[in-house]
Short mmCIF file of C-alpha atoms in Angstrom, two decimals:
data_model
loop_
_atom_site.label_atom_id
_atom_site.label_comp_id
_atom_site.label_asym_id
_atom_site.label_seq_id
_atom_site.Cartn_x
_atom_site.Cartn_y
_atom_site.Cartn_z
CA UNK A 1 26.07 -9.33 -88.68
CA UNK A 2 24.58 -12.26 -86.79
CA UNK A 3 23.52 -14.39 -89.73
CA UNK A 4 25.38 -17.39 -88.31
CA UNK A 5 23.48 -16.97 -85.05
CA UNK A 6 19.92 -17.03 -86.34
CA UNK A 7 17.46 -19.42 -84.72
CA UNK A 8 15.33 -21.68 -86.87
CA UNK A 9 11.82 -20.22 -86.93
CA UNK A 10 8.74 -22.04 -85.68
CA UNK A 11 9.26 -22.61 -81.97
CA UNK A 12 8.93 -20.12 -79.14
CA UNK A 13 12.02 -19.21 -77.07
CA UNK A 14 11.20 -18.30 -73.47
CA UNK A 15 13.38 -16.76 -70.77
CA UNK A 16 12.48 -17.81 -67.23
CA UNK A 17 12.57 -14.60 -65.22
CA UNK A 18 14.30 -14.47 -61.82
CA UNK A 19 13.08 -12.22 -59.02
CA UNK A 20 16.61 -11.12 -58.09
CA UNK A 21 18.76 -11.47 -61.21
CA UNK A 22 22.50 -11.08 -60.86
CA UNK A 23 24.41 -8.60 -62.98
CA UNK A 24 25.80 -11.55 -64.98
CA UNK A 25 22.25 -12.74 -65.74
CA UNK A 26 21.21 -9.26 -66.87
CA UNK A 27 24.28 -8.85 -69.08
CA UNK A 28 23.78 -12.29 -70.60
CA UNK A 29 20.10 -11.56 -71.26
CA UNK A 30 21.08 -8.46 -73.23
CA UNK A 31 23.63 -10.46 -75.23
CA UNK A 32 21.22 -13.30 -75.98
CA UNK A 33 18.33 -10.99 -76.90
CA UNK A 34 20.46 -9.61 -79.74
CA UNK A 35 20.49 -13.09 -81.26
CA UNK A 36 17.03 -14.49 -80.53
CA UNK A 37 13.55 -13.15 -79.84
CA UNK A 38 13.02 -13.87 -76.14
CA UNK A 39 9.65 -14.08 -74.42
CA UNK A 40 9.83 -13.47 -70.66
CA UNK A 41 7.85 -15.91 -68.52
CA UNK A 42 7.49 -16.63 -64.82
CA UNK A 43 7.83 -20.01 -63.14
CA UNK A 44 4.04 -20.21 -62.86
CA UNK A 45 3.74 -20.23 -66.66
CA UNK A 46 5.91 -23.33 -67.17
CA UNK A 47 2.87 -25.58 -66.72
CA UNK A 48 1.09 -23.83 -69.60
CA UNK A 49 4.14 -24.16 -71.86
CA UNK A 50 4.47 -27.85 -71.01
CA UNK A 51 0.99 -28.44 -72.43
CA UNK A 52 1.32 -26.08 -75.37
CA UNK A 53 0.96 -27.35 -78.95
CA UNK A 54 4.26 -25.73 -79.89
CA UNK A 55 7.57 -27.11 -78.64
CA UNK A 56 8.62 -24.30 -76.36
CA UNK A 57 12.28 -23.88 -75.42
CA UNK A 58 12.56 -22.53 -71.88
CA UNK A 59 15.92 -21.02 -70.92
CA UNK A 60 16.71 -21.36 -67.21
CA UNK A 61 19.56 -19.33 -65.72
CA UNK A 62 19.55 -20.54 -62.13
CA UNK A 63 20.15 -24.02 -60.72
CA UNK A 64 17.49 -23.59 -58.02
CA UNK A 65 14.86 -22.87 -60.68
CA UNK A 66 15.85 -25.99 -62.59
CA UNK A 67 15.62 -28.02 -59.37
CA UNK A 68 12.08 -26.71 -58.83
CA UNK A 69 11.09 -27.65 -62.39
CA UNK A 70 12.59 -31.09 -61.84
CA UNK A 71 10.59 -31.60 -58.63
CA UNK A 72 7.30 -30.50 -60.19
CA UNK A 73 7.47 -31.75 -63.77
CA UNK A 74 9.95 -34.64 -64.14
CA UNK A 75 7.22 -37.26 -63.62
CA UNK A 76 4.70 -35.55 -65.90
CA UNK A 77 4.29 -35.29 -69.65
CA UNK A 78 5.79 -32.04 -70.86
CA UNK A 79 6.23 -30.97 -74.49
CA UNK A 80 8.60 -28.13 -73.60
CA UNK A 81 12.36 -28.51 -73.70
CA UNK A 82 14.66 -26.87 -71.17
CA UNK A 83 18.02 -25.23 -71.77
CA UNK A 84 19.96 -24.22 -68.67
CA UNK A 85 22.81 -21.70 -68.65
CA UNK A 86 25.08 -19.69 -66.34
CA UNK A 87 25.96 -22.39 -63.80
CA UNK A 88 28.49 -25.20 -63.76
CA UNK A 89 28.35 -28.59 -65.46
CA UNK A 90 28.78 -30.31 -62.10
CA UNK A 91 25.83 -28.44 -60.62
CA UNK A 92 23.68 -29.46 -63.59
CA UNK A 93 24.68 -33.13 -63.37
CA UNK A 94 23.49 -33.22 -59.74
CA UNK A 95 19.90 -32.40 -60.79
CA UNK A 96 17.66 -35.32 -61.80
CA UNK A 97 15.49 -34.11 -64.69
CA UNK A 98 13.78 -37.45 -65.25
CA UNK A 99 12.34 -37.73 -68.77
CA UNK A 100 12.24 -33.97 -69.36
CA UNK A 101 14.16 -32.88 -72.45
CA UNK A 102 17.06 -30.89 -71.07
CA UNK A 103 20.38 -29.57 -72.30
CA UNK A 104 22.93 -27.49 -70.43
CA UNK A 105 25.53 -24.94 -71.50
CA UNK A 106 28.17 -24.76 -68.79
CA UNK A 107 29.32 -21.34 -67.60
CA UNK A 108 32.89 -22.64 -67.30
CA UNK A 109 35.39 -23.99 -69.78
CA UNK A 110 36.47 -27.66 -69.57
CA UNK A 111 39.07 -28.49 -66.95
CA UNK A 112 41.24 -29.84 -69.77
CA UNK A 113 41.55 -26.31 -71.23
CA UNK A 114 42.84 -24.94 -67.93
CA UNK A 115 45.38 -27.75 -67.53
CA UNK A 116 46.49 -27.13 -71.11
CA UNK A 117 47.05 -23.43 -70.42
CA UNK A 118 48.98 -24.12 -67.22
CA UNK A 119 51.16 -26.60 -69.13
CA UNK A 120 52.22 -23.78 -71.47
CA UNK A 121 54.40 -22.50 -68.61
CA UNK A 122 56.75 -25.47 -68.30
CA UNK A 123 59.76 -23.22 -67.72
CA UNK A 124 58.18 -22.37 -64.35
CA UNK A 125 56.01 -25.44 -63.67
CA UNK A 126 57.41 -28.98 -63.47
CA UNK A 127 54.74 -30.40 -61.15
CA UNK A 128 51.16 -29.23 -61.51
CA UNK A 129 48.50 -29.77 -58.86
CA UNK A 130 44.98 -30.47 -60.12
CA UNK A 131 42.37 -29.87 -57.43
CA UNK A 132 39.21 -31.53 -58.69
CA UNK A 133 35.85 -32.89 -57.53
CA UNK A 134 33.78 -36.04 -57.79
CA UNK A 135 31.37 -33.91 -59.81
CA UNK A 136 33.98 -33.54 -62.55
CA UNK A 137 33.49 -35.80 -65.54
CA UNK A 138 35.54 -38.95 -64.79
CA UNK A 139 36.09 -39.45 -68.52
CA UNK A 140 37.68 -36.00 -68.78
CA UNK A 141 39.87 -36.66 -65.73
CA UNK A 142 41.02 -39.92 -67.32
CA UNK A 143 41.78 -38.14 -70.59
CA UNK A 144 43.87 -35.50 -68.80
CA UNK A 145 45.87 -38.17 -66.99
CA UNK A 146 46.46 -40.05 -70.24
CA UNK A 147 47.46 -36.94 -72.19
CA UNK A 148 50.18 -35.92 -69.74
CA UNK A 149 51.41 -39.38 -68.77
CA UNK A 150 54.47 -39.22 -71.02
CA UNK A 151 54.97 -35.46 -71.13
CA UNK A 152 57.54 -33.46 -69.21
CA UNK A 153 54.96 -32.37 -66.66
CA UNK A 154 53.93 -34.31 -63.59
CA UNK A 155 50.32 -33.96 -62.50
CA UNK A 156 49.33 -34.29 -58.85
CA UNK A 157 45.58 -34.89 -58.44
CA UNK A 158 43.69 -34.24 -55.21
CA UNK A 159 39.95 -34.43 -54.49
CA UNK A 160 38.55 -31.24 -52.95
CA UNK A 161 34.87 -31.89 -52.24
CA UNK A 162 34.69 -31.43 -48.48
CA UNK A 163 35.65 -28.17 -46.78
CA UNK A 164 38.14 -29.26 -44.12
CA UNK A 165 39.69 -32.06 -46.18
CA UNK A 166 40.01 -29.72 -49.17
CA UNK A 167 42.03 -27.27 -47.10
CA UNK A 168 44.27 -30.10 -45.96
CA UNK A 169 44.65 -31.25 -49.58
CA UNK A 170 45.67 -27.72 -50.56
CA UNK A 171 48.25 -27.52 -47.75
CA UNK A 172 49.68 -30.84 -48.86
CA UNK A 173 49.79 -29.98 -52.56
CA UNK A 174 51.44 -26.56 -52.29
CA UNK A 175 54.45 -28.22 -50.65
CA UNK A 176 55.21 -30.30 -53.75
CA UNK A 177 53.96 -28.40 -56.83
CA UNK A 178 54.95 -25.32 -58.83
CA UNK A 179 51.45 -24.50 -60.07
CA UNK A 180 47.79 -25.36 -59.41
CA UNK A 181 44.69 -25.77 -61.55
CA UNK A 182 41.41 -25.54 -59.64
CA UNK A 183 38.33 -27.23 -61.05
CA UNK A 184 35.13 -25.18 -61.27
CA UNK A 185 33.52 -27.96 -59.20
CA UNK A 186 36.07 -27.73 -56.37
CA UNK A 187 34.97 -26.69 -52.89
CA UNK A 188 37.97 -24.35 -52.84
CA UNK A 189 36.40 -21.83 -55.23
CA UNK A 190 33.43 -21.21 -52.94
CA UNK A 191 33.37 -17.90 -50.99
CA UNK A 192 34.44 -19.59 -47.73
CA UNK A 193 37.64 -21.06 -49.14
CA UNK A 194 38.75 -18.86 -52.03
CA UNK A 195 40.56 -16.33 -49.84
CA UNK A 196 42.64 -18.95 -47.92
CA UNK A 197 43.48 -20.55 -51.29
CA UNK A 198 44.78 -17.30 -52.72
CA UNK A 199 46.68 -16.31 -49.57
CA UNK A 200 48.43 -19.69 -49.37
CA UNK A 201 49.41 -19.82 -53.04
CA UNK A 202 50.54 -16.21 -53.39
CA UNK A 203 52.74 -16.54 -50.29
CA UNK A 204 54.40 -19.56 -51.85
CA UNK A 205 54.58 -17.87 -55.26
CA UNK A 206 52.47 -20.61 -56.84
CA UNK A 207 50.35 -19.63 -59.86
CA UNK A 208 46.70 -20.72 -59.84
CA UNK A 209 44.71 -21.35 -63.02
CA UNK A 210 41.06 -22.10 -63.75
CA UNK A 211 37.92 -21.40 -61.78
CA UNK A 212 34.54 -20.51 -63.22
CA UNK A 213 34.93 -17.08 -64.76
CA UNK A 214 37.27 -14.09 -65.32
CA UNK A 215 36.26 -12.85 -61.88
CA UNK A 216 38.65 -15.41 -60.39
CA UNK A 217 41.53 -13.86 -62.33
CA UNK A 218 40.60 -10.43 -60.98
CA UNK A 219 40.65 -11.96 -57.49
CA UNK A 220 44.19 -13.32 -57.85
CA UNK A 221 44.27 -16.35 -60.17
CA UNK A 222 47.06 -16.14 -62.73
CA UNK A 223 44.81 -16.82 -65.71
CA UNK A 224 42.84 -19.23 -67.81
CA UNK A 225 40.30 -19.73 -70.58
CA UNK A 226 36.79 -18.41 -69.96
CA UNK A 227 33.43 -18.23 -71.70
CA UNK A 228 31.98 -14.83 -72.55
CA UNK A 229 28.33 -13.82 -72.66
CA UNK A 230 28.68 -13.61 -76.44
CA UNK A 231 30.19 -17.08 -76.83
CA UNK A 232 27.56 -18.64 -74.53
CA UNK A 233 24.82 -16.84 -76.48
CA UNK A 234 26.13 -18.23 -79.77
CA UNK A 235 26.18 -21.72 -78.26
CA UNK A 236 22.58 -21.28 -77.07
CA UNK A 237 21.56 -20.59 -80.67
CA UNK A 238 23.46 -23.66 -81.91
CA UNK A 239 21.84 -25.93 -79.32
CA UNK A 240 18.32 -24.61 -79.94
CA UNK A 241 18.68 -25.24 -83.66
CA UNK A 242 19.89 -28.81 -83.13
CA UNK A 243 18.45 -29.66 -79.72
CA UNK A 244 18.07 -33.39 -80.29
CA UNK A 245 21.65 -33.74 -81.54
CA UNK A 246 23.23 -31.59 -78.83
CA UNK A 247 25.26 -33.17 -76.05
CA UNK A 248 23.70 -33.17 -72.56
CA UNK A 249 26.36 -30.62 -71.56
CA UNK A 250 27.89 -28.21 -74.06
CA UNK A 251 30.73 -25.73 -73.55
CA UNK A 252 30.85 -22.36 -75.24
CA UNK A 253 33.11 -22.17 -78.25
CA UNK A 254 35.67 -19.40 -78.80
CA UNK A 255 36.61 -18.75 -75.17
CA UNK A 256 38.83 -15.81 -74.26
CA UNK A 257 42.15 -15.95 -72.45
CA UNK A 258 42.35 -13.76 -69.36
CA UNK A 259 45.56 -13.20 -67.38
CA UNK A 260 46.41 -11.21 -64.26
CA UNK A 261 49.50 -9.18 -65.08
CA UNK A 262 49.88 -7.89 -61.53
CA UNK A 263 49.99 -11.41 -60.12
CA UNK A 264 52.34 -12.60 -62.87
CA UNK A 265 54.80 -9.83 -61.99
CA UNK A 266 54.64 -10.85 -58.33
CA UNK A 267 55.31 -14.45 -59.35
CA UNK A 268 58.04 -13.32 -61.77
CA UNK A 269 56.32 -15.18 -64.60
CA UNK A 270 55.95 -14.28 -68.25
CA UNK A 271 52.41 -15.38 -69.06
CA UNK A 272 51.88 -17.14 -72.36
CA UNK A 273 49.17 -15.98 -74.74
CA UNK A 274 48.11 -18.82 -77.06
CA UNK A 275 45.30 -18.00 -79.49
CA UNK A 276 43.15 -21.00 -78.57
CA UNK A 277 42.97 -23.73 -75.86
#
């Protein structure tokens, strides 16, 4: 039953089609279409929806498409509202949408959730490295620092925005910490740097938590909290129903915990399994 996931009737819900959708986009589309009636549209039809009498909600699943909409429509009157999904909060915050009504549901879970999960392993981790970015919410970073200031866990923060300096920051941090949390906004989770990150940490038997999605755990991260297609879909419904009251960036509720048992055995760690962040 999806009674709790029904959308308020009256406004059209439109899915902006991509020419080369990823498997994640296709899987998410299937999940979302079970909850709402989606109308597929192309980028060329956005202009028509902007001038429509109804308040259309256009769901955008790619940052580049949202950038295009921003460039074309942010200085024009547009009755449509835009809801972006499947990319990071930091990527969204870098796009200037002008006066367009926009909300975003981040693909990742908050950095605070990943730090919280890493802190569950205090028998192994006394000093925790937090590799973050200027695109992370400074309020959230401040809250994390305040929360752990008087706890039996020392946090070591390092900015990792630039490629070469991020690698140097990683080399420096792994000398002094027992575990690492990597922000979804960090340069180190990009394809160029993820392999050196994993090689360096596994050699030193240092667990790594966080990243964008469960795919990072499959690649060699120890674990973390992650949004599912189902939880993001439910959050889409919630935001559509209360668009005006929604936060600019929302995170999916009811994330799942994913751990890499093979890596944990290599690290000789017993991974904790809390029921919620």
